[in-house]
Coordinates of C-alpha atoms in Angstrom, one line a residue:
X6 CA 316.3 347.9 108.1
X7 CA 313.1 347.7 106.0
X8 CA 312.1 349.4 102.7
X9 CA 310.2 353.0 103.3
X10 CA 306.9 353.5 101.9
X11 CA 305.8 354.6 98.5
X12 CA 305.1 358.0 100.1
X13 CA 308.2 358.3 101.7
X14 CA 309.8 357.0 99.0
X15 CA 308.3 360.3 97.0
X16 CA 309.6 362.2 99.9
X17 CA 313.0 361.1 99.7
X18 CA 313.8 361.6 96.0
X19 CA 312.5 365.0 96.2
X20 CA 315.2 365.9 99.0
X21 CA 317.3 363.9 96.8
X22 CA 317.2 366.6 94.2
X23 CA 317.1 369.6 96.1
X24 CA 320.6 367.8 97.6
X25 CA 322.3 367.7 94.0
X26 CA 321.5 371.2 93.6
X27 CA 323.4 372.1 96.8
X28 CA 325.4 369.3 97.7
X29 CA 327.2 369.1 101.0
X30 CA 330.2 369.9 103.3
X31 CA 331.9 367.7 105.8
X32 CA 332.7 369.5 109.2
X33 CA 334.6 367.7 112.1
X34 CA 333.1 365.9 114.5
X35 CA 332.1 366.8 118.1
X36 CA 333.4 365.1 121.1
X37 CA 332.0 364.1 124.3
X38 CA 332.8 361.8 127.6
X39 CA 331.1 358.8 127.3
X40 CA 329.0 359.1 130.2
X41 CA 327.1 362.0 128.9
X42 CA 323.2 361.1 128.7
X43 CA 320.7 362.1 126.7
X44 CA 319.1 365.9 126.5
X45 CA 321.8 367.4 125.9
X46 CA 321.3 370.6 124.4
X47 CA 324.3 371.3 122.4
X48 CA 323.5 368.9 120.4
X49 CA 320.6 370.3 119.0
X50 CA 321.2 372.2 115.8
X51 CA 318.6 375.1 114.7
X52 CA 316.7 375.3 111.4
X53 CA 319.5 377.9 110.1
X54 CA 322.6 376.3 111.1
X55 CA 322.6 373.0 111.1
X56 CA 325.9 371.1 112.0
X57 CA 326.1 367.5 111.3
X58 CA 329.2 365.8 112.9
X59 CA 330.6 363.0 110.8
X60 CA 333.7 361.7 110.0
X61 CA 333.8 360.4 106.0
X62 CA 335.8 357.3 104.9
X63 CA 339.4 357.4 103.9
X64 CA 337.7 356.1 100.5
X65 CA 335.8 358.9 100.3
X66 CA 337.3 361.7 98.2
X67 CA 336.5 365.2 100.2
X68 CA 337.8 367.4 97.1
X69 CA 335.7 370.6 96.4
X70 CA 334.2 369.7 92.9
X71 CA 332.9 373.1 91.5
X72 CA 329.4 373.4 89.0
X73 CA 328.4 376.2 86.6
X74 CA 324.7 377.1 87.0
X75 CA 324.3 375.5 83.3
X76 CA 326.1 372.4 84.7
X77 CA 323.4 371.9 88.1
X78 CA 320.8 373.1 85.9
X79 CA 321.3 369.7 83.2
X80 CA 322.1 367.6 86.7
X81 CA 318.4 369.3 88.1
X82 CA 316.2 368.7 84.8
X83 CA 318.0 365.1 84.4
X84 CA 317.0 363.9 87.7
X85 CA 313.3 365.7 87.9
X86 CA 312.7 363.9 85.3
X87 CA 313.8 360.6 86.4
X88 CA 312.0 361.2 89.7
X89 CA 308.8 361.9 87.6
X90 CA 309.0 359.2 85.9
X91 CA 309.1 357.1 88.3
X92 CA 307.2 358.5 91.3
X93 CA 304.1 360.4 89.8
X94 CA 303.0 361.6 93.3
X95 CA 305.7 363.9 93.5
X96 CA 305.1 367.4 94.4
X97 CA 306.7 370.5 94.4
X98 CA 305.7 371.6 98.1
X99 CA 307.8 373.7 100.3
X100 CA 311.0 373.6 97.4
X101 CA 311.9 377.0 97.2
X102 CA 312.1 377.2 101.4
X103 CA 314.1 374.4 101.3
X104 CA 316.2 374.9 98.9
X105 CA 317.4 377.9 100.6
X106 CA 317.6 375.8 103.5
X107 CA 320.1 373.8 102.0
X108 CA 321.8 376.5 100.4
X109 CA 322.5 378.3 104.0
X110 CA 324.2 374.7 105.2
X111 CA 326.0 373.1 102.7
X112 CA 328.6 373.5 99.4
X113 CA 328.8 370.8 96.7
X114 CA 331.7 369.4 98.0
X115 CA 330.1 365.9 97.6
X116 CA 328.0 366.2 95.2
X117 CA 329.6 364.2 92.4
X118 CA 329.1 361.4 94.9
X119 CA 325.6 361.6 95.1
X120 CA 326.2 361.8 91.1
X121 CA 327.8 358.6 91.1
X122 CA 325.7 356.5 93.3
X123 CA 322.7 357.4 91.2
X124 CA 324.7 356.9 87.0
X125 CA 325.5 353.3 89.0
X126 CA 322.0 352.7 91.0
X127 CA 323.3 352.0 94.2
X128 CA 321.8 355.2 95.9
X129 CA 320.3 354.1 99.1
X130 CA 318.6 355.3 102.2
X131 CA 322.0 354.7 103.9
X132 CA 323.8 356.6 100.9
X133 CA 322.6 359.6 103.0
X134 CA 324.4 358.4 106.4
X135 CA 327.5 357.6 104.0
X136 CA 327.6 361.2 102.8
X137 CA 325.9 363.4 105.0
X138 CA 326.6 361.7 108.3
X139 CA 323.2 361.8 109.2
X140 CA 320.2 359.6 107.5
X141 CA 317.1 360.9 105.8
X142 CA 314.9 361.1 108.8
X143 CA 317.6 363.3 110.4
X144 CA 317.8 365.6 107.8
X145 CA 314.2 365.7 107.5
X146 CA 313.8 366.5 111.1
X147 CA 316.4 369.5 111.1
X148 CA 314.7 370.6 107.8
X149 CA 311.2 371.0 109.5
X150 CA 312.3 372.8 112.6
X151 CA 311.5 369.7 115.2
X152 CA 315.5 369.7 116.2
X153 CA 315.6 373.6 116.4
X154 CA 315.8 373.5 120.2
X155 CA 315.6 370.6 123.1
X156 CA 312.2 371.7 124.2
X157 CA 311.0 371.9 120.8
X158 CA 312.8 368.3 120.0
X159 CA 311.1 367.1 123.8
X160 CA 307.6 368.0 123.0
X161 CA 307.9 365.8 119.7
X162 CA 309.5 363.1 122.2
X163 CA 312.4 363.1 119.9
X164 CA 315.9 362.8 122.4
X165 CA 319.6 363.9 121.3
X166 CA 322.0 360.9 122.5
X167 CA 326.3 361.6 122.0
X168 CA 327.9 358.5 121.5
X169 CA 330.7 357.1 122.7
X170 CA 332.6 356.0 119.3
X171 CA 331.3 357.6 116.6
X172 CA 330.9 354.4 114.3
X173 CA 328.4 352.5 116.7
X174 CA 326.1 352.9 118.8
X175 CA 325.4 350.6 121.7
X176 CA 322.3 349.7 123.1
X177 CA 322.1 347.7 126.4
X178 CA 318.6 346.2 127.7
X179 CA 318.0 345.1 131.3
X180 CA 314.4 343.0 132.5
X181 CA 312.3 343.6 135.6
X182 CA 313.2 346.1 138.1
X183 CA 311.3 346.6 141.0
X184 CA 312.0 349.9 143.5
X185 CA 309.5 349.5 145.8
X186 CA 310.5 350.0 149.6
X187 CA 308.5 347.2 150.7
X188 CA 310.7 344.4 149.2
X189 CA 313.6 342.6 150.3
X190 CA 316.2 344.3 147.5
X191 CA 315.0 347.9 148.7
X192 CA 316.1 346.6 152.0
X193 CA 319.5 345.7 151.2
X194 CA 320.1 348.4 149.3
X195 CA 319.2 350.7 152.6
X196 CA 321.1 348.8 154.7
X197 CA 324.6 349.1 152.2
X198 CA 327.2 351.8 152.1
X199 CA 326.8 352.3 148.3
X200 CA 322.9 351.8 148.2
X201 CA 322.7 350.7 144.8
X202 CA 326.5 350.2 143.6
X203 CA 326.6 347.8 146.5
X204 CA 323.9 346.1 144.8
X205 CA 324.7 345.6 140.9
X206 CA 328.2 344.1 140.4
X207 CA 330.3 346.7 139.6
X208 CA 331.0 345.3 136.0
X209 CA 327.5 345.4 135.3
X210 CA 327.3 348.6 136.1
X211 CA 329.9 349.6 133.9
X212 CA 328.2 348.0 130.7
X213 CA 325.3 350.0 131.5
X214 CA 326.8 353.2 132.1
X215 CA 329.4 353.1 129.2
X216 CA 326.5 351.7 126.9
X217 CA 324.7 355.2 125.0
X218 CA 321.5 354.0 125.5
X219 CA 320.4 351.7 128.5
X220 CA 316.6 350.3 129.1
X221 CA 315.1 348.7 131.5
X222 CA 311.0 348.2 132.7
X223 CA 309.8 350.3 135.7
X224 CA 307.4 347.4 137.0
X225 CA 305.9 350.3 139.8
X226 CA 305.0 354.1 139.7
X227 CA 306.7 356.7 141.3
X228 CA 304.3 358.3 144.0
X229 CA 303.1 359.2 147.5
X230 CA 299.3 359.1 146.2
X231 CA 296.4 356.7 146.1
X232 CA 295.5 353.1 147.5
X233 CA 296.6 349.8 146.3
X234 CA 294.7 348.3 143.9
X235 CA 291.6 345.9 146.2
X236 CA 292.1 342.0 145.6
X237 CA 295.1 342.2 144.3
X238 CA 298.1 339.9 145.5
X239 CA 300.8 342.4 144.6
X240 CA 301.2 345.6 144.5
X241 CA 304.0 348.0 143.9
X242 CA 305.1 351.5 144.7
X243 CA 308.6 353.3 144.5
X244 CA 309.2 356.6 146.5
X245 CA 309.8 359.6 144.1
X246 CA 313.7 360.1 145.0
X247 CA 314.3 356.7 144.2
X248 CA 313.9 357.8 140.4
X249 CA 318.1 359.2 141.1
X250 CA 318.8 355.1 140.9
X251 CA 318.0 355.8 137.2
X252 CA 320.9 357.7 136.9
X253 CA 323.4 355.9 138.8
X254 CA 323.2 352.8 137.2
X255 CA 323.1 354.8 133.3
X256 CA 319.2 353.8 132.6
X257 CA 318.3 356.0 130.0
X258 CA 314.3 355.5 128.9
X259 CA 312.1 353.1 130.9
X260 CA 309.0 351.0 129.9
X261 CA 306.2 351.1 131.8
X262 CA 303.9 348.7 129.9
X263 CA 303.5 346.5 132.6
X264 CA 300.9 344.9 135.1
X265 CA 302.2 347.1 138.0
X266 CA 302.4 350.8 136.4
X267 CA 298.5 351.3 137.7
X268 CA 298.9 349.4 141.1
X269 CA 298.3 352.0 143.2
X270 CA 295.4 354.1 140.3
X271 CA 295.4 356.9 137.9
X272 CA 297.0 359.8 140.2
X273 CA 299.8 357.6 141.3
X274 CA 300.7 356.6 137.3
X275 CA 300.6 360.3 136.7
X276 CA 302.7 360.8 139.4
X277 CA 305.1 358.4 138.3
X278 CA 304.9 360.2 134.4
X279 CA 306.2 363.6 135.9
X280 CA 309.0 362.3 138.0
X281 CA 310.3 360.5 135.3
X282 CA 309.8 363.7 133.3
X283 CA 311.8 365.9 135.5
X284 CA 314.2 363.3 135.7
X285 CA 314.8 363.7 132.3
X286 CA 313.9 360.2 131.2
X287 CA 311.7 359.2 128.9
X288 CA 309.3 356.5 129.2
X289 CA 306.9 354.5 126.6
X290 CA 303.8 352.6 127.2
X291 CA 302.1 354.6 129.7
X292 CA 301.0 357.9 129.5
X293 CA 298.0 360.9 130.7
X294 CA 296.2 359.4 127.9
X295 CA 295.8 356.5 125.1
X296 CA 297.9 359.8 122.4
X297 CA 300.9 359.4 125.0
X298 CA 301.1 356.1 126.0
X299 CA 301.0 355.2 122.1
X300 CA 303.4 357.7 121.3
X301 CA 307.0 356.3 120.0
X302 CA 310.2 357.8 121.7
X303 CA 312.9 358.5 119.4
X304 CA 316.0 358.7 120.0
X305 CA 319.1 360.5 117.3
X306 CA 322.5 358.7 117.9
X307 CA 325.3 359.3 115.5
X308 CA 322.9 360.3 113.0
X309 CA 320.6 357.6 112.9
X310 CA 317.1 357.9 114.0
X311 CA 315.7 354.9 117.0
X312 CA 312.7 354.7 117.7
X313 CA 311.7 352.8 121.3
X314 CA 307.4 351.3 121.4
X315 CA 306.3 349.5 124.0
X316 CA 303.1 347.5 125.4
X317 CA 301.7 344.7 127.4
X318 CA 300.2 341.5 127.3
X319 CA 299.1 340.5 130.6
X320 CA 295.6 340.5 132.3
X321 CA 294.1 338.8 129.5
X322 CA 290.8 339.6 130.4
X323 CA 288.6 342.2 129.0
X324 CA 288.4 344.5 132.3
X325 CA 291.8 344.2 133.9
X326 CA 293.0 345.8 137.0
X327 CA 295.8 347.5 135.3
X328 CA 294.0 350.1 133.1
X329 CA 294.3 350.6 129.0
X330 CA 294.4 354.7 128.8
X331 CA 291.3 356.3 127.3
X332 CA 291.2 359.6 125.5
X333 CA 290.5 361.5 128.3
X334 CA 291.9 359.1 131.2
X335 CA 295.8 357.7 132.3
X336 CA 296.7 353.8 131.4
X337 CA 298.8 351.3 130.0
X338 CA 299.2 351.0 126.0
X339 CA 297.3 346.8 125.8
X340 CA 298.4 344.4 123.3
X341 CA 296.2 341.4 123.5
X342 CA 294.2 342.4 120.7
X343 CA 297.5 343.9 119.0
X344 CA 296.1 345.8 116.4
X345 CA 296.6 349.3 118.6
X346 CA 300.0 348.7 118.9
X347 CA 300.9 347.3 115.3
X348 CA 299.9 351.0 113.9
X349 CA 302.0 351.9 116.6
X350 CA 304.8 350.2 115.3
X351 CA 304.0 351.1 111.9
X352 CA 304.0 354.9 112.7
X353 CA 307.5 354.4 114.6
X354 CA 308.7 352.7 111.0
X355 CA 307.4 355.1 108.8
X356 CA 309.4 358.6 111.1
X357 CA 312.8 356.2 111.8
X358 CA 315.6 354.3 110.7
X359 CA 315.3 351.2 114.1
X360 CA 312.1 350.3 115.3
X361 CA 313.1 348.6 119.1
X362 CA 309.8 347.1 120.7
X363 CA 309.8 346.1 124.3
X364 CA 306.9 344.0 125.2
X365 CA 305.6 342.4 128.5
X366 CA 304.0 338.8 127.8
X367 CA 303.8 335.7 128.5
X368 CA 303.3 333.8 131.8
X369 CA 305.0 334.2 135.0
X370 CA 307.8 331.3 136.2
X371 CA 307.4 329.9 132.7
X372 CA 310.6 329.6 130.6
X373 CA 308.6 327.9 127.5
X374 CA 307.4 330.5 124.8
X375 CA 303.7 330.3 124.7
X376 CA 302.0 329.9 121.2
X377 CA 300.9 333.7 121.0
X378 CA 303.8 335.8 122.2
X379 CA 305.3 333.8 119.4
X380 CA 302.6 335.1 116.9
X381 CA 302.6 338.3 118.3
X382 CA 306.1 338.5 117.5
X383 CA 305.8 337.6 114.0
X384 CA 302.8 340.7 113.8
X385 CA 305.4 343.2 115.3
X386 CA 307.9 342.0 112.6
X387 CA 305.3 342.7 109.6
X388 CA 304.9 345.7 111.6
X389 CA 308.1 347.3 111.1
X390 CA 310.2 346.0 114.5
X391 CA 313.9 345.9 114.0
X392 CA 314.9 344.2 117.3
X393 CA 312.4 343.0 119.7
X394 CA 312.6 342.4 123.7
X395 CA 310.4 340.6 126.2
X396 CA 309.8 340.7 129.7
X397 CA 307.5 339.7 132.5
X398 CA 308.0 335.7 133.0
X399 CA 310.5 336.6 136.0
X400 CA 312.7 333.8 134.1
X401 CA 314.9 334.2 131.3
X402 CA 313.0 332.6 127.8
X403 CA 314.4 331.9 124.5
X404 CA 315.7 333.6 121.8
X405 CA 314.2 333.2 118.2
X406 CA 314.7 335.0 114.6
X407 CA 311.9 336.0 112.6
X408 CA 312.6 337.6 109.6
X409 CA 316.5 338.3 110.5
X410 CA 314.6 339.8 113.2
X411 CA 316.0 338.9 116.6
X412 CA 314.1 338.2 119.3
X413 CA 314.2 337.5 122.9
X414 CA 311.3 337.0 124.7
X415 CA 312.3 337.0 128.3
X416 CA 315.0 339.4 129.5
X417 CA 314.0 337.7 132.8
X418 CA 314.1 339.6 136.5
X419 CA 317.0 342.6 136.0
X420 CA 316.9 343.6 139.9
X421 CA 313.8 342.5 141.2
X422 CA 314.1 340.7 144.6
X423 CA 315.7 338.0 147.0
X424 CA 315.2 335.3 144.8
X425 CA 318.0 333.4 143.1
X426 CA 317.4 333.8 139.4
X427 CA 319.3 333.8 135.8
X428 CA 319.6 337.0 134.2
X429 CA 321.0 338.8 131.7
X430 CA 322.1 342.8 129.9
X431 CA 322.0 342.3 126.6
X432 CA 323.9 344.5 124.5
X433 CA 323.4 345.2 121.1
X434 CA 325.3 347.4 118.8
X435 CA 324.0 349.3 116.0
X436 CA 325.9 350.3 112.6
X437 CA 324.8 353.8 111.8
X438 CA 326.2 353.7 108.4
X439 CA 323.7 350.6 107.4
X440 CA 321.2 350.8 109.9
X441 CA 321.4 347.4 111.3
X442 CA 322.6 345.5 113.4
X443 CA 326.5 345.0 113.9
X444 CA 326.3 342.5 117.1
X445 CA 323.8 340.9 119.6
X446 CA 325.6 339.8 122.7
X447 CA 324.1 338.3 125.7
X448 CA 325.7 339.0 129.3
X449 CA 324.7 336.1 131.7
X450 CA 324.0 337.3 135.2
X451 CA 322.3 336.1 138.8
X452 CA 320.5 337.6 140.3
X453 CA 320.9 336.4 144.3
X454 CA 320.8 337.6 147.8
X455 CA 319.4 341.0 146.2
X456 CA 322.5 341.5 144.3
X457 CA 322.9 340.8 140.4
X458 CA 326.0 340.0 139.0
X459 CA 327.7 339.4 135.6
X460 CA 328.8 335.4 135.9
X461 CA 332.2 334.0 134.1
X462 CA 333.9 331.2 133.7
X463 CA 331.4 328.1 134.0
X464 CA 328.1 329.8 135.7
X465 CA 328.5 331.7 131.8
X466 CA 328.6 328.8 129.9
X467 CA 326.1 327.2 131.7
X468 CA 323.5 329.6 131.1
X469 CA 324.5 330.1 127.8
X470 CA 323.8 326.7 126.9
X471 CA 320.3 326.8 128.3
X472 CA 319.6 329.4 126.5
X473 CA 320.5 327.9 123.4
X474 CA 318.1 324.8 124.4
X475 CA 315.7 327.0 125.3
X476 CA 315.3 328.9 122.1
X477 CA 314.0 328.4 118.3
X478 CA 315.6 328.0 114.7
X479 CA 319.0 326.3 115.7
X480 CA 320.0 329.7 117.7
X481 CA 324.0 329.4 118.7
X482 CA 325.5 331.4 121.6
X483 CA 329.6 331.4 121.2
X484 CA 331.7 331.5 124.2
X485 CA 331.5 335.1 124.8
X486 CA 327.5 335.1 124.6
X487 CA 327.3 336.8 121.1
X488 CA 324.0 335.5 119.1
X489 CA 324.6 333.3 116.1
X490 CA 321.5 333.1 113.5
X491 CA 321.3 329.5 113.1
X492 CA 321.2 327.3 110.0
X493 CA 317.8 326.3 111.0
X494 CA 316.0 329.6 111.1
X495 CA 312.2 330.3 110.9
X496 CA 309.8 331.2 109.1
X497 CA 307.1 333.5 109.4
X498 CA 304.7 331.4 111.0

């Protein structure tokens, strides 16, 4: 997790002081099935009452410490003036509103641990998680009324997620899935009893249900309308009820930065933007115009703040068949000139604690990184990207650290069509308390005879050893497919 800017940096020692004046109060935390998805609207907690679930350390003492007025009042002046001192810009704005907003949510039971983090100068953006249960950006969010309600959290494309254990948070990506009737793995799925349980292992489909955010890439739209795209080889559409496979398998937000989204023209991406919409799913890369399909989704999972950006690569040409959106007209978000997204990027690292990028490059049938998805990669990194996935190639590619930054830069074909390929899920778990990353684990799978399957024995070691050929910076996979940052790891380049 990267430093914030200087002006959030201002930000956050101003609700750093209005916090000692107030301190906080630990409440129990909430419970739900692990299945539950995201949008759900008890877990959106209004401007008044906000109720932050979050279980403290046994090392953390939970004793009500009690303050004279005289006493906050040194604590106040001390640490104004520290905060002065240090960060001129500071201003005053809004402090009487939210003090009171404080005051209406928490007691100082913690507030001598704020105190000591800050006589010891190891107060960090995470100290806020530690204490609060909930980072900076959270609190900030609740604070401003964006959380008050889901439709008001929706329209800022910010997403409520219940976890599963509330000291993780497990992320699971799949590649390339394509829905459309036409192919050969629409087919089969008609023609079995379980449609699309019959045609993801079932074990696969357990790691992406039980998983409390799952993402894949919509290489189609979702429509009835328009023509295919003239002169071009391939073209995809899905019908609309197929968006209910979404929820069967546990995909929670979709890219749809692809070279397929605009197959079939402008009303049939539009189309596909309002079934996913009334699905409930959100989506990045696309959108009515160039202001949505920029636009970051966030997601809030045990009180950490994940932001999901997304673009593509392909058509490398200055006019491609897949439209860029305009101000005014539906598209793609393009990143062959890259500076678009990288502000992009920057934006999503300036409002949250993980920046994820999913990105379509590369070549198609082409397991060797090219040159520039390579560059590209390093941009994102200087960006502000936490984690970074590929697709597109229809074969898996190699995995590479930038940074610490992992990336892979084919997730390869998830559930495409009757070809036999190598796959993979990858799961990744997150550490709410730190903001990072507590594990990166690949899942081999085949996809084969419209069916993809998780592999074991020596089909997993196999691939798992290709993978560690085909990647950069002495990358090691153990046994069980967890990621290893090599001895030998790169640069920025």
């Amino acid at each position: 997790m990267k430093q914030p800017s200087f002006h959030y940096k201002c930000i956050f020692f101003f609700f750093l002081i209005l916090f000692l004046f107030s301190g906080c109060s630990k409440k129990e935390p909430s419970t739900l099935s692990s299945t539950a998805k995201i949008t759900d609207t008890e877990s959106f907690a209004s401007k008044e009452q906000l109720s932050l679930s979050h279980e403290v350390e046994t090392t953390v003492s939970s004793s009500t410490i009690s303050y004279d007025e005289g006493q906050i009042k040194e604590i106040i002046v001390t640490l104004t003036n520290y905060f002065t001192k240090n960060y001129p810009e500071y201003t005053e704005a809004s402090k009487e509103e939210f003090w009171q907003w404080i005051l209406t949510s928490y007691d100082p039971s913690y507030l001598h641990l704020f105190l000591d983090m800050i006589h010891t100068g190891t107060f960090e953006n995470s100290s806020w998680h530690a204490i609060l249960g909930a980072t900076y950006h959270v609190l900030s969010d609740s604070y401003l009324g964006l959380l008050s309600n889901e439709k008001s959290a929706n329209s800022h494309r910010i997403y409520r997620k219940e976890c599963a254990d509330t000291h993780t948070i497990t992320l699971t990506f799949g590649g390339d899935v394509s829905l459309d009737d036409n192919w050969a793995n629409m087919g089969a799925l008609r023609s079995r009893p379980q449609g699309i349980l019959d045609c993801l292992s079932p074990d696969l489909v357990s790691e992406m249900q039980s998983a409390d955010i799952t993402m894949i890439n919509n290489e189609f739209p979702y429509s009835k309308r328009g023509e295919p795209l003239p002169d071009k080889q391939f073209t995809f559409r899905a019908n609309p009820e197929r968006v209910d496979i979404l929820h069967q398998i546990g995909v929670d937000i979709v890219s749809l930065a692809n070279n397929h989204a605009y197959d079939f023209g402008p009303d049939a991406l539009v189309d596909s933007l309002d079934v996913l919409r009334n699905a409930g799913i959100p989506y990045v890369g696309a959108g009515k115009n160039i202001e949505e399909a920029s636009a970051p989704v966030y997601i809030i999972a045990n009180g950490m703040k994940i932001a999901y950006v997304s673009a593509t690569q392909i058509e490398r040409v200055d006019n491609p068949d897949t439209k860029e959106a305009t101000q005014t007209e539906p598209g793609v978000l393009r990143t062959r000139n890259p500076e678009k997204f990288l502000e992009v990027i920057r934006t999503a690292e300036k409002n949250s604690d993980f920046v994820i990028v999913y990105v379509h490059w590369g070549s198609e049938n082409v397991a060797l990184v090219e040159q520039n998805q390579r560059d590209l990669a390093t941009q994102y990194v200087l960006a502000g990207a936490d984690l970074i996935m590929g697709d597109h190639s229809h074969c898996l590619q190699g995995f590479e650290y930038i940074e610490s930054v992992p990336v892979l830069y084919s997730l390869g074909n998830f559930w495409f069509n009757s070809k036999t390929v190598d796959t993979c899920l990858i799961k990744v778990q997150l550490d709410p308390s730190s903001g990072t990353i507590a594990s990166y684990q690949m899942l081999p799978a085949i996809q084969q005879n419209c069916t993809t399957s998780l592999v074991h024995g020596n089909e997993k070691e196999r691939i798992l050893q290709y993978m560690e050929s085909i990647s950069y910076g002495g990358i090691l996979l153990d046994p069980e497919g967890y990621l290893i940052q090599g001895s030998a790891v790169s640069s920025l380049h």
